[in-house]
mmCIF file with all atom_site columns, C-alpha atoms in Angstrom:
data_model
loop_
_atom_site.group_PDB
_atom_site.id
_atom_site.type_symbol
_atom_site.label_atom_id
_atom_site.label_alt_id
_atom_site.label_comp_id
_atom_site.label_asym_id
_atom_site.label_entity_id
_atom_site.label_seq_id
_atom_site.pdbx_PDB_ins_code
_atom_site.Cartn_x
_atom_site.Cartn_y
_atom_site.Cartn_z
_atom_site.occupancy
_atom_site.B_iso_or_equiv
_atom_site.pdbx_formal_charge
_atom_site.auth_seq_id
_atom_site.auth_comp_id
_atom_site.auth_asym_id
_atom_site.auth_atom_id
_atom_site.pdbx_PDB_model_num
ATOM 1   C CA . GLY A 1 1   ? -16.081 4.225  24.986  1.00 53.00 ? 1   GLY A CA 1
ATOM 2   C CA . ALA A 1 2   ? -13.078 6.222  25.096  1.00 83.00 ? 2   ALA A CA 1
ATOM 3   C CA . GLY A 1 3   ? -11.644 7.711  22.330  1.00 94.00 ? 3   GLY A CA 1
ATOM 4   C CA . VAL A 1 4   ? -8.280  7.278  20.943  1.00 97.00 ? 4   VAL A CA 1
ATOM 5   C CA . SER A 1 5   ? -5.965  9.250  23.383  1.00 97.00 ? 5   SER A CA 1
ATOM 6   C CA . GLN A 1 6   ? -2.840  11.550 23.234  1.00 98.00 ? 6   GLN A CA 1
ATOM 7   C CA . THR A 1 7   ? 0.151   12.262 25.085  1.00 98.00 ? 7   THR A CA 1
ATOM 8   C CA . PRO A 1 8   ? 1.579   14.962 25.871  1.00 98.00 ? 8   PRO A CA 1
ATOM 9   C CA . SER A 1 9   ? -0.825  17.502 24.592  1.00 97.00 ? 9   SER A CA 1
ATOM 10  C CA . ASN A 1 10  ? 1.554   19.872 23.963  1.00 97.00 ? 10  ASN A CA 1
ATOM 11  C CA . LYS A 1 11  ? 5.501   19.355 23.621  1.00 98.00 ? 11  LYS A CA 1
ATOM 12  C CA . VAL A 1 12  ? 7.740   22.143 23.535  1.00 98.00 ? 12  VAL A CA 1
ATOM 13  C CA . THR A 1 13  ? 11.678  20.949 22.762  1.00 98.00 ? 13  THR A CA 1
ATOM 14  C CA . GLU A 1 14  ? 15.371  22.124 21.623  1.00 97.00 ? 14  GLU A CA 1
ATOM 15  C CA . LYS A 1 15  ? 16.679  21.321 18.246  1.00 97.00 ? 15  LYS A CA 1
ATOM 16  C CA . GLY A 1 16  ? 18.547  18.344 18.307  1.00 97.00 ? 16  GLY A CA 1
ATOM 17  C CA . LYS A 1 17  ? 16.763  16.327 21.774  1.00 98.00 ? 17  LYS A CA 1
ATOM 18  C CA . TYR A 1 18  ? 14.739  13.093 21.230  1.00 98.00 ? 18  TYR A CA 1
ATOM 19  C CA . VAL A 1 19  ? 10.460  13.341 21.846  1.00 98.00 ? 19  VAL A CA 1
ATOM 20  C CA . GLU A 1 20  ? 9.048   10.478 22.122  1.00 98.00 ? 20  GLU A CA 1
ATOM 21  C CA . LEU A 1 21  ? 5.000   10.585 21.604  1.00 98.00 ? 21  LEU A CA 1
ATOM 22  C CA . ARG A 1 22  ? 1.985   8.620  22.614  1.00 98.00 ? 22  ARG A CA 1
ATOM 23  C CA . CYS A 1 23  ? -1.003  6.979  21.447  1.00 98.00 ? 23  CYS A CA 1
ATOM 24  C CA . ASP A 1 24  ? -3.561  5.040  23.337  1.00 98.00 ? 24  ASP A CA 1
ATOM 25  C CA . PRO A 1 25  ? -6.146  3.602  20.336  1.00 98.00 ? 25  PRO A CA 1
ATOM 26  C CA . ILE A 1 26  ? -9.602  2.721  20.911  1.00 97.00 ? 26  ILE A CA 1
ATOM 27  C CA . SER A 1 27  ? -9.753  -0.625 22.736  1.00 95.00 ? 27  SER A CA 1
ATOM 28  C CA . GLY A 1 28  ? -10.162 -3.527 20.517  1.00 94.00 ? 28  GLY A CA 1
ATOM 29  C CA . HIS A 1 29  ? -8.691  -1.413 17.512  1.00 95.00 ? 29  HIS A CA 1
ATOM 30  C CA . THR A 1 30  ? -6.258  -3.439 15.161  1.00 94.00 ? 30  THR A CA 1
ATOM 31  C CA . ALA A 1 31  ? -5.107  -0.662 13.462  1.00 95.00 ? 31  ALA A CA 1
ATOM 32  C CA . LEU A 1 32  ? -3.457  2.262  14.492  1.00 97.00 ? 32  LEU A CA 1
ATOM 33  C CA . TYR A 1 33  ? -2.179  5.412  12.327  1.00 97.00 ? 33  TYR A CA 1
ATOM 34  C CA . TRP A 1 34  ? 0.510   8.440  12.895  1.00 98.00 ? 34  TRP A CA 1
ATOM 35  C CA . TYR A 1 35  ? -0.524  11.376 10.468  1.00 98.00 ? 35  TYR A CA 1
ATOM 36  C CA . ARG A 1 36  ? 1.686   15.121 10.432  1.00 98.00 ? 36  ARG A CA 1
ATOM 37  C CA . GLN A 1 37  ? -0.419  18.210 10.156  1.00 96.00 ? 37  GLN A CA 1
ATOM 38  C CA . SER A 1 38  ? 1.310   21.597 9.404   1.00 93.00 ? 38  SER A CA 1
ATOM 39  C CA . LEU A 1 39  ? -0.719  24.993 10.123  1.00 88.00 ? 39  LEU A CA 1
ATOM 40  C CA . GLY A 1 40  ? -3.112  25.294 7.252   1.00 86.00 ? 40  GLY A CA 1
ATOM 41  C CA . GLN A 1 41  ? -2.568  21.832 6.157   1.00 90.00 ? 41  GLN A CA 1
ATOM 42  C CA . GLY A 1 42  ? -4.308  18.747 5.707   1.00 93.00 ? 42  GLY A CA 1
ATOM 43  C CA . PRO A 1 43  ? -3.032  15.721 8.152   1.00 96.00 ? 43  PRO A CA 1
ATOM 44  C CA . GLU A 1 44  ? -0.079  13.479 6.372   1.00 96.00 ? 44  GLU A CA 1
ATOM 45  C CA . PHE A 1 45  ? 0.199   10.318 6.426   1.00 95.00 ? 45  PHE A CA 1
ATOM 46  C CA . LEU A 1 46  ? 3.103   8.512  8.329   1.00 97.00 ? 46  LEU A CA 1
ATOM 47  C CA . ILE A 1 47  ? 2.805   4.522  9.177   1.00 96.00 ? 47  ILE A CA 1
ATOM 48  C CA . TYR A 1 48  ? 0.277   2.495  10.020  1.00 93.00 ? 48  TYR A CA 1
ATOM 49  C CA . PHE A 1 49  ? 0.249   -0.539 12.284  1.00 95.00 ? 49  PHE A CA 1
ATOM 50  C CA . GLN A 1 50  ? -1.555  -3.794 11.514  1.00 93.00 ? 50  GLN A CA 1
ATOM 51  C CA . GLY A 1 51  ? -1.662  -5.256 14.899  1.00 92.00 ? 51  GLY A CA 1
ATOM 52  C CA . THR A 1 52  ? 1.989   -4.784 16.073  1.00 94.00 ? 52  THR A CA 1
ATOM 53  C CA . GLY A 1 53  ? 3.656   -4.441 12.360  1.00 92.00 ? 53  GLY A CA 1
ATOM 54  C CA . ALA A 1 54  ? 4.203   -1.322 10.798  1.00 91.00 ? 54  ALA A CA 1
ATOM 55  C CA . ALA A 1 55  ? 1.717   -2.378 7.375   1.00 88.00 ? 55  ALA A CA 1
ATOM 56  C CA . ASP A 1 56  ? 3.433   0.646  6.172   1.00 90.00 ? 56  ASP A CA 1
ATOM 57  C CA . ASP A 1 57  ? 6.194   3.211  6.915   1.00 92.00 ? 57  ASP A CA 1
ATOM 58  C CA . SER A 1 58  ? 6.960   5.365  3.202   1.00 91.00 ? 58  SER A CA 1
ATOM 59  C CA . GLY A 1 59  ? 5.133   7.957  5.129   1.00 93.00 ? 59  GLY A CA 1
ATOM 60  C CA . LEU A 1 60  ? 8.162   8.658  7.922   1.00 96.00 ? 60  LEU A CA 1
ATOM 61  C CA . PRO A 1 61  ? 9.800   11.731 6.382   1.00 95.00 ? 61  PRO A CA 1
ATOM 62  C CA . ASN A 1 62  ? 13.532  10.188 7.608   1.00 95.00 ? 62  ASN A CA 1
ATOM 63  C CA . ASP A 1 63  ? 15.102  7.669  9.645   1.00 95.00 ? 63  ASP A CA 1
ATOM 64  C CA . ARG A 1 64  ? 15.452  10.044 12.238  1.00 97.00 ? 64  ARG A CA 1
ATOM 65  C CA . PHE A 1 65  ? 11.694  8.750  12.780  1.00 98.00 ? 65  PHE A CA 1
ATOM 66  C CA . PHE A 1 66  ? 10.396  5.687  14.196  1.00 97.00 ? 66  PHE A CA 1
ATOM 67  C CA . ALA A 1 67  ? 7.341   4.323  15.346  1.00 98.00 ? 67  ALA A CA 1
ATOM 68  C CA . VAL A 1 68  ? 6.460   1.031  17.711  1.00 97.00 ? 68  VAL A CA 1
ATOM 69  C CA . ARG A 1 69  ? 3.147   -0.425 18.430  1.00 97.00 ? 69  ARG A CA 1
ATOM 70  C CA . PRO A 1 70  ? 4.965   -3.259 21.029  1.00 96.00 ? 70  PRO A CA 1
ATOM 71  C CA . GLU A 1 71  ? 1.939   -5.350 22.131  1.00 95.00 ? 71  GLU A CA 1
ATOM 72  C CA . GLY A 1 72  ? -0.695  -3.823 19.410  1.00 93.00 ? 72  GLY A CA 1
ATOM 73  C CA . SER A 1 73  ? -2.156  -1.497 21.388  1.00 96.00 ? 73  SER A CA 1
ATOM 74  C CA . VAL A 1 74  ? -0.133  1.571  22.624  1.00 98.00 ? 74  VAL A CA 1
ATOM 75  C CA . SER A 1 75  ? 2.363   2.784  20.092  1.00 98.00 ? 75  SER A CA 1
ATOM 76  C CA . THR A 1 76  ? 4.767   5.340  20.153  1.00 98.00 ? 76  THR A CA 1
ATOM 77  C CA . LEU A 1 77  ? 6.036   7.521  17.777  1.00 98.00 ? 77  LEU A CA 1
ATOM 78  C CA . LYS A 1 78  ? 9.525   8.852  18.800  1.00 98.00 ? 78  LYS A CA 1
ATOM 79  C CA . ILE A 1 79  ? 12.141  11.564 16.871  1.00 98.00 ? 79  ILE A CA 1
ATOM 80  C CA . GLN A 1 80  ? 15.334  11.473 16.968  1.00 98.00 ? 80  GLN A CA 1
ATOM 81  C CA . ARG A 1 81  ? 17.777  14.953 16.553  1.00 98.00 ? 81  ARG A CA 1
ATOM 82  C CA . THR A 1 82  ? 14.048  16.938 16.429  1.00 98.00 ? 82  THR A CA 1
ATOM 83  C CA . GLU A 1 83  ? 15.131  19.617 13.989  1.00 97.00 ? 83  GLU A CA 1
ATOM 84  C CA . ARG A 1 84  ? 12.627  23.028 13.534  1.00 97.00 ? 84  ARG A CA 1
ATOM 85  C CA . GLY A 1 85  ? 10.601  21.127 10.823  1.00 96.00 ? 85  GLY A CA 1
ATOM 86  C CA . ASP A 1 86  ? 9.356   18.695 13.012  1.00 97.00 ? 86  ASP A CA 1
ATOM 87  C CA . SER A 1 87  ? 7.429   21.260 14.329  1.00 98.00 ? 87  SER A CA 1
ATOM 88  C CA . ALA A 1 88  ? 3.406   20.224 13.552  1.00 97.00 ? 88  ALA A CA 1
ATOM 89  C CA . VAL A 1 89  ? 0.741   18.527 15.501  1.00 98.00 ? 89  VAL A CA 1
ATOM 90  C CA . TYR A 1 90  ? 0.770   14.881 15.617  1.00 98.00 ? 90  TYR A CA 1
ATOM 91  C CA . LEU A 1 91  ? -1.859  12.926 15.144  1.00 98.00 ? 91  LEU A CA 1
ATOM 92  C CA . CYS A 1 92  ? -3.250  9.155  15.884  1.00 98.00 ? 92  CYS A CA 1
ATOM 93  C CA . ALA A 1 93  ? -5.972  7.380  14.916  1.00 97.00 ? 93  ALA A CA 1
ATOM 94  C CA . SER A 1 94  ? -7.286  4.236  14.937  1.00 97.00 ? 94  SER A CA 1
ATOM 95  C CA . SER A 1 95  ? -9.741  1.812  13.112  1.00 94.00 ? 95  SER A CA 1
ATOM 96  C CA . LEU A 1 96  ? -11.237 -1.914 13.809  1.00 93.00 ? 96  LEU A CA 1
ATOM 97  C CA . PHE A 1 97  ? -9.842  -3.298 10.912  1.00 88.00 ? 97  PHE A CA 1
ATOM 98  C CA . GLY A 1 98  ? -7.880  -1.456 9.098   1.00 84.00 ? 98  GLY A CA 1
ATOM 99  C CA . THR A 1 99  ? -9.648  -2.084 5.513   1.00 83.00 ? 99  THR A CA 1
ATOM 100 C CA . SER A 1 100 ? -9.612  0.749  2.868   1.00 80.00 ? 100 SER A CA 1
ATOM 101 C CA . THR A 1 101 ? -13.806 1.321  4.311   1.00 82.00 ? 101 THR A CA 1
ATOM 102 C CA . ASP A 1 102 ? -12.975 1.253  8.030   1.00 87.00 ? 102 ASP A CA 1
ATOM 103 C CA . THR A 1 103 ? -13.392 4.442  9.150   1.00 90.00 ? 103 THR A CA 1
ATOM 104 C CA . GLN A 1 104 ? -10.845 6.361  11.174  1.00 94.00 ? 104 GLN A CA 1
ATOM 105 C CA . TYR A 1 105 ? -10.800 7.713  14.493  1.00 96.00 ? 105 TYR A CA 1
ATOM 106 C CA . PHE A 1 106 ? -8.518  10.251 15.476  1.00 97.00 ? 106 PHE A CA 1
ATOM 107 C CA . GLY A 1 107 ? -6.945  11.324 18.673  1.00 97.00 ? 107 GLY A CA 1
ATOM 108 C CA . PRO A 1 108 ? -6.550  15.085 20.243  1.00 97.00 ? 108 PRO A CA 1
ATOM 109 C CA . GLY A 1 109 ? -3.158  15.811 18.559  1.00 98.00 ? 109 GLY A CA 1
ATOM 110 C CA . THR A 1 110 ? 0.656   16.305 20.601  1.00 98.00 ? 110 THR A CA 1
ATOM 111 C CA . ARG A 1 111 ? 1.421   19.509 19.459  1.00 98.00 ? 111 ARG A CA 1
ATOM 112 C CA . LEU A 1 112 ? 4.869   19.904 19.049  1.00 98.00 ? 112 LEU A CA 1
ATOM 113 C CA . THR A 1 113 ? 7.194   22.827 18.904  1.00 98.00 ? 113 THR A CA 1
ATOM 114 C CA . VAL A 1 114 ? 11.203  22.489 18.200  1.00 98.00 ? 114 VAL A CA 1
ATOM 115 C CA . LEU A 1 115 ? 13.070  25.688 19.621  1.00 97.00 ? 115 LEU A CA 1
ATOM 116 C CA . GLY B 2 1   ? -0.115  10.886 -7.946  1.00 35.00 ? 1   GLY B CA 1
ATOM 117 C CA . GLU B 2 2   ? -2.942  10.707 -5.584  1.00 38.00 ? 2   GLU B CA 1
ATOM 118 C CA . SER B 2 3   ? -3.993  14.101 -5.104  1.00 46.00 ? 3   SER B CA 1
ATOM 119 C CA . VAL B 2 4   ? -7.718  15.600 -2.293  1.00 55.00 ? 4   VAL B CA 1
ATOM 120 C CA . GLY B 2 5   ? -7.954  19.497 -3.177  1.00 51.00 ? 5   GLY B CA 1
ATOM 121 C CA . LEU B 2 6   ? -10.891 21.965 -2.604  1.00 44.00 ? 6   LEU B CA 1
ATOM 122 C CA . HIS B 2 7   ? -12.193 24.632 -4.739  1.00 48.00 ? 7   HIS B CA 1
ATOM 123 C CA . LEU B 2 8   ? -12.463 26.788 -1.754  1.00 51.00 ? 8   LEU B CA 1
ATOM 124 C CA . PRO B 2 9   ? -10.220 27.690 1.095   1.00 83.00 ? 9   PRO B CA 1
ATOM 125 C CA . THR B 2 10  ? -13.333 29.608 3.266   1.00 91.00 ? 10  THR B CA 1
ATOM 126 C CA . LEU B 2 11  ? -16.715 29.941 3.509   1.00 93.00 ? 11  LEU B CA 1
ATOM 127 C CA . SER B 2 12  ? -19.383 32.240 5.357   1.00 95.00 ? 12  SER B CA 1
ATOM 128 C CA . VAL B 2 13  ? -22.898 31.556 5.753   1.00 96.00 ? 13  VAL B CA 1
ATOM 129 C CA . GLN B 2 14  ? -25.595 32.712 8.000   1.00 97.00 ? 14  GLN B CA 1
ATOM 130 C CA . GLU B 2 15  ? -26.781 30.970 10.495  1.00 97.00 ? 15  GLU B CA 1
ATOM 131 C CA . GLY B 2 16  ? -30.185 28.081 8.945   1.00 97.00 ? 16  GLY B CA 1
ATOM 132 C CA . ASP B 2 17  ? -28.945 28.414 5.255   1.00 97.00 ? 17  ASP B CA 1
ATOM 133 C CA . ASN B 2 18  ? -27.169 25.562 4.018   1.00 97.00 ? 18  ASN B CA 1
ATOM 134 C CA . SER B 2 19  ? -23.608 25.164 3.407   1.00 96.00 ? 19  SER B CA 1
ATOM 135 C CA . ILE B 2 20  ? -21.740 23.097 -0.066  1.00 96.00 ? 20  ILE B CA 1
ATOM 136 C CA . ILE B 2 21  ? -18.339 22.545 0.729   1.00 95.00 ? 21  ILE B CA 1
ATOM 137 C CA . ASN B 2 22  ? -17.033 20.708 -2.479  1.00 93.00 ? 22  ASN B CA 1
ATOM 138 C CA . CYS B 2 23  ? -13.559 18.528 -3.008  1.00 93.00 ? 23  CYS B CA 1
ATOM 139 C CA . ALA B 2 24  ? -11.934 17.205 -5.772  1.00 91.00 ? 24  ALA B CA 1
ATOM 140 C CA . TYR B 2 25  ? -9.936  14.152 -6.212  1.00 88.00 ? 25  TYR B CA 1
ATOM 141 C CA . SER B 2 26  ? -7.467  12.526 -9.303  1.00 80.00 ? 26  SER B CA 1
ATOM 142 C CA . ASN B 2 27  ? -7.123  8.985  -8.053  1.00 84.00 ? 27  ASN B CA 1
ATOM 143 C CA . SER B 2 28  ? -10.186 6.997  -9.818  1.00 82.00 ? 28  SER B CA 1
ATOM 144 C CA . ALA B 2 29  ? -9.137  4.057  -7.319  1.00 82.00 ? 29  ALA B CA 1
ATOM 145 C CA . SER B 2 30  ? -9.943  5.219  -4.877  1.00 86.00 ? 30  SER B CA 1
ATOM 146 C CA . ASP B 2 31  ? -12.750 3.621  -3.585  1.00 85.00 ? 31  ASP B CA 1
ATOM 147 C CA . TYR B 2 32  ? -13.528 5.061  0.051   1.00 90.00 ? 32  TYR B CA 1
ATOM 148 C CA . PHE B 2 33  ? -14.375 8.806  1.600   1.00 93.00 ? 33  PHE B CA 1
ATOM 149 C CA . ILE B 2 34  ? -14.289 10.513 4.300   1.00 95.00 ? 34  ILE B CA 1
ATOM 150 C CA . TRP B 2 35  ? -15.899 14.006 5.377   1.00 97.00 ? 35  TRP B CA 1
ATOM 151 C CA . TYR B 2 36  ? -13.765 15.153 8.778   1.00 97.00 ? 36  TYR B CA 1
ATOM 152 C CA . LYS B 2 37  ? -14.926 18.118 10.357  1.00 97.00 ? 37  LYS B CA 1
ATOM 153 C CA . GLN B 2 38  ? -11.957 19.800 12.264  1.00 97.00 ? 38  GLN B CA 1
ATOM 154 C CA . GLU B 2 39  ? -11.940 22.595 14.859  1.00 95.00 ? 39  GLU B CA 1
ATOM 155 C CA . SER B 2 40  ? -10.038 24.958 16.495  1.00 92.00 ? 40  SER B CA 1
ATOM 156 C CA . GLY B 2 41  ? -7.488  22.356 18.513  1.00 91.00 ? 41  GLY B CA 1
ATOM 157 C CA . LYS B 2 42  ? -8.885  18.989 18.336  1.00 94.00 ? 42  LYS B CA 1
ATOM 158 C CA . GLY B 2 43  ? -8.394  16.022 16.061  1.00 96.00 ? 43  GLY B CA 1
ATOM 159 C CA . PRO B 2 44  ? -10.080 15.547 13.013  1.00 97.00 ? 44  PRO B CA 1
ATOM 160 C CA . GLN B 2 45  ? -13.969 14.807 13.782  1.00 96.00 ? 45  GLN B CA 1
ATOM 161 C CA . PHE B 2 46  ? -16.271 11.800 11.326  1.00 95.00 ? 46  PHE B CA 1
ATOM 162 C CA . ILE B 2 47  ? -18.838 13.027 10.318  1.00 96.00 ? 47  ILE B CA 1
ATOM 163 C CA . ILE B 2 48  ? -20.202 10.816 7.168   1.00 97.00 ? 48  ILE B CA 1
ATOM 164 C CA . ASP B 2 49  ? -18.506 8.245  4.524   1.00 95.00 ? 49  ASP B CA 1
ATOM 165 C CA . ILE B 2 50  ? -19.215 7.058  1.844   1.00 95.00 ? 50  ILE B CA 1
ATOM 166 C CA . ARG B 2 51  ? -17.610 4.491  -0.645  1.00 92.00 ? 51  ARG B CA 1
ATOM 167 C CA . SER B 2 52  ? -17.448 4.154  -4.388  1.00 91.00 ? 52  SER B CA 1
ATOM 168 C CA . ASN B 2 53  ? -19.969 2.319  -5.242  1.00 93.00 ? 53  ASN B CA 1
ATOM 169 C CA . MET B 2 54  ? -23.004 4.982  -3.675  1.00 95.00 ? 54  MET B CA 1
ATOM 170 C CA . ASP B 2 55  ? -23.545 8.107  -5.257  1.00 96.00 ? 55  ASP B CA 1
ATOM 171 C CA . LYS B 2 56  ? -25.300 10.254 -2.265  1.00 97.00 ? 56  LYS B CA 1
ATOM 172 C CA . ARG B 2 57  ? -25.031 9.098  1.414   1.00 97.00 ? 57  ARG B CA 1
ATOM 173 C CA . GLN B 2 58  ? -27.427 11.322 4.098   1.00 97.00 ? 58  GLN B CA 1
ATOM 174 C CA . GLY B 2 59  ? -26.550 11.272 7.734   1.00 95.00 ? 59  GLY B CA 1
ATOM 175 C CA . GLN B 2 60  ? -28.109 13.543 9.836   1.00 93.00 ? 60  GLN B CA 1
ATOM 176 C CA . ARG B 2 61  ? -28.261 17.399 8.756   1.00 96.00 ? 61  ARG B CA 1
ATOM 177 C CA . VAL B 2 62  ? -25.430 15.983 6.282   1.00 98.00 ? 62  VAL B CA 1
ATOM 178 C CA . THR B 2 63  ? -25.821 14.974 3.392   1.00 98.00 ? 63  THR B CA 1
ATOM 179 C CA . VAL B 2 64  ? -22.537 13.497 0.877   1.00 98.00 ? 64  VAL B CA 1
ATOM 180 C CA . LEU B 2 65  ? -22.127 13.502 -2.963  1.00 97.00 ? 65  LEU B CA 1
ATOM 181 C CA . LEU B 2 66  ? -20.126 11.438 -4.972  1.00 97.00 ? 66  LEU B CA 1
ATOM 182 C CA . ASN B 2 67  ? -19.585 12.128 -9.356  1.00 95.00 ? 67  ASN B CA 1
ATOM 183 C CA . LYS B 2 68  ? -17.121 9.188  -9.944  1.00 92.00 ? 68  LYS B CA 1
ATOM 184 C CA . THR B 2 69  ? -17.432 10.949 -13.728 1.00 92.00 ? 69  THR B CA 1
ATOM 185 C CA . VAL B 2 70  ? -15.843 14.072 -13.047 1.00 93.00 ? 70  VAL B CA 1
ATOM 186 C CA . LYS B 2 71  ? -14.191 12.664 -9.200  1.00 92.00 ? 71  LYS B CA 1
ATOM 187 C CA . HIS B 2 72  ? -16.222 15.032 -7.701  1.00 94.00 ? 72  HIS B CA 1
ATOM 188 C CA . LEU B 2 73  ? -17.034 14.778 -4.413  1.00 95.00 ? 73  LEU B CA 1
ATOM 189 C CA . SER B 2 74  ? -19.257 17.098 -1.944  1.00 96.00 ? 74  SER B CA 1
ATOM 190 C CA . LEU B 2 75  ? -20.842 17.681 1.811   1.00 97.00 ? 75  LEU B CA 1
ATOM 191 C CA . GLN B 2 76  ? -24.143 19.545 2.440   1.00 98.00 ? 76  GLN B CA 1
ATOM 192 C CA . ILE B 2 77  ? -25.237 21.071 5.592   1.00 98.00 ? 77  ILE B CA 1
ATOM 193 C CA . ALA B 2 78  ? -28.071 21.493 5.844   1.00 97.00 ? 78  ALA B CA 1
ATOM 194 C CA . ALA B 2 79  ? -29.757 24.808 8.113   1.00 97.00 ? 79  ALA B CA 1
ATOM 195 C CA . THR B 2 80  ? -26.091 25.339 9.316   1.00 97.00 ? 80  THR B CA 1
ATOM 196 C CA . GLN B 2 81  ? -25.739 26.719 13.008  1.00 96.00 ? 81  GLN B CA 1
ATOM 197 C CA . PRO B 2 82  ? -22.733 27.951 14.570  1.00 96.00 ? 82  PRO B CA 1
ATOM 198 C CA . GLY B 2 83  ? -21.674 24.934 15.912  1.00 96.00 ? 83  GLY B CA 1
ATOM 199 C CA . ASP B 2 84  ? -20.877 23.844 12.441  1.00 97.00 ? 84  ASP B CA 1
ATOM 200 C CA . SER B 2 85  ? -17.951 26.396 12.208  1.00 97.00 ? 85  SER B CA 1
ATOM 201 C CA . ALA B 2 86  ? -14.716 24.296 11.801  1.00 96.00 ? 86  ALA B CA 1
ATOM 202 C CA . VAL B 2 87  ? -12.400 23.289 8.911   1.00 96.00 ? 87  VAL B CA 1
ATOM 203 C CA . TYR B 2 88  ? -14.116 20.818 6.470   1.00 97.00 ? 88  TYR B CA 1
ATOM 204 C CA . PHE B 2 89  ? -11.865 17.895 4.696   1.00 95.00 ? 89  PHE B CA 1
ATOM 205 C CA . CYS B 2 90  ? -12.105 15.827 2.587   1.00 95.00 ? 90  CYS B CA 1
ATOM 206 C CA . ALA B 2 91  ? -9.909  12.776 2.497   1.00 94.00 ? 91  ALA B CA 1
ATOM 207 C CA . GLU B 2 92  ? -9.588  9.219  -0.228  1.00 92.00 ? 92  GLU B CA 1
ATOM 208 C CA . ASN B 2 93  ? -8.836  6.042  0.444   1.00 88.00 ? 93  ASN B CA 1
ATOM 209 C CA . VAL B 2 94  ? -7.288  3.868  -2.585  1.00 78.00 ? 94  VAL B CA 1
ATOM 210 C CA . ASN B 2 95  ? -7.436  0.806  -2.455  1.00 69.00 ? 95  ASN B CA 1
ATOM 211 C CA . ARG B 2 96  ? -4.153  0.327  -3.460  1.00 65.00 ? 96  ARG B CA 1
ATOM 212 C CA . GLY B 2 97  ? -1.745  -2.944 -1.979  1.00 63.00 ? 97  GLY B CA 1
ATOM 213 C CA . SER B 2 98  ? 0.816   -1.578 0.583   1.00 58.00 ? 98  SER B CA 1
ATOM 214 C CA . THR B 2 99  ? -1.807  2.374  0.996   1.00 59.00 ? 99  THR B CA 1
ATOM 215 C CA . LEU B 2 100 ? -4.753  0.502  1.823   1.00 67.00 ? 100 LEU B CA 1
ATOM 216 C CA . GLY B 2 101 ? -5.075  1.863  5.240   1.00 74.00 ? 101 GLY B CA 1
ATOM 217 C CA . ARG B 2 102 ? -3.213  5.393  4.000   1.00 86.00 ? 102 ARG B CA 1
ATOM 218 C CA . LEU B 2 103 ? -5.532  8.526  4.207   1.00 91.00 ? 103 LEU B CA 1
ATOM 219 C CA . TYR B 2 104 ? -5.424  11.132 1.489   1.00 91.00 ? 104 TYR B CA 1
ATOM 220 C CA . PHE B 2 105 ? -6.380  14.619 2.802   1.00 92.00 ? 105 PHE B CA 1
ATOM 221 C CA . GLY B 2 106 ? -7.358  17.897 1.074   1.00 84.00 ? 106 GLY B CA 1
ATOM 222 C CA . ARG B 2 107 ? -5.811  20.918 2.353   1.00 81.00 ? 107 ARG B CA 1
ATOM 223 C CA . GLY B 2 108 ? -9.205  21.773 3.977   1.00 92.00 ? 108 GLY B CA 1
ATOM 224 C CA . THR B 2 109 ? -12.461 24.110 3.982   1.00 94.00 ? 109 THR B CA 1
ATOM 225 C CA . GLN B 2 110 ? -12.822 27.092 6.766   1.00 95.00 ? 110 GLN B CA 1
ATOM 226 C CA . LEU B 2 111 ? -16.561 27.108 7.170   1.00 96.00 ? 111 LEU B CA 1
ATOM 227 C CA . THR B 2 112 ? -17.423 30.237 8.824   1.00 96.00 ? 112 THR B CA 1
ATOM 228 C CA . VAL B 2 113 ? -21.824 30.514 10.188  1.00 96.00 ? 113 VAL B CA 1
ATOM 229 C CA . TRP B 2 114 ? -22.240 34.078 10.978  1.00 93.00 ? 114 TRP B CA 1
ATOM 230 C CA . PRO B 2 115 ? -26.046 34.644 12.949  1.00 89.00 ? 115 PRO B CA 1
#
């Protein structure tokens, strides 16, 4: 079946603008995760959804970042008043149950560039 | 705090040789470890995982070894091929309350396979 998909694949925006990044998880997966990956680094956790609710949002860097998953499937990561430091690849992953030993499958990522 | 790191940032091997990529972790509460492969412009791809109640697990051409005494993880790739060239990340999941779904990644090792 289809894997995790993310749109857009690339997003270029200007400092101060608002952006939305979309993630479509693997069908049937209850858990969804957002990570951010800077150049030369490993992914860093942002937020984790179990169903429609955010089970852990402690990785969000500040209140400009927000994510939703209203129907327990597709998720949108929203960034307000973007800053140049927000430039990174934003990765989404999903897993079947969201337990600690559940494999997380990643999408291709959205490369965000803030000019 | 939790951290996963790698001993070597780069590894170059000749096609057909075996590769060993190492990883150190610091949290004894981690109960699940995963190796991911990331090719340029793509998301991390699951390779193999191991639970903390095991010390070895084998897949197709790959073996993961876990030494909990010294908090060390390694990935062995047999008969390395040019298609194995990528960045390899180890990640851990700490089985603890609200951070249940969170993976902690190391910086990654760039594996280059030359003919």
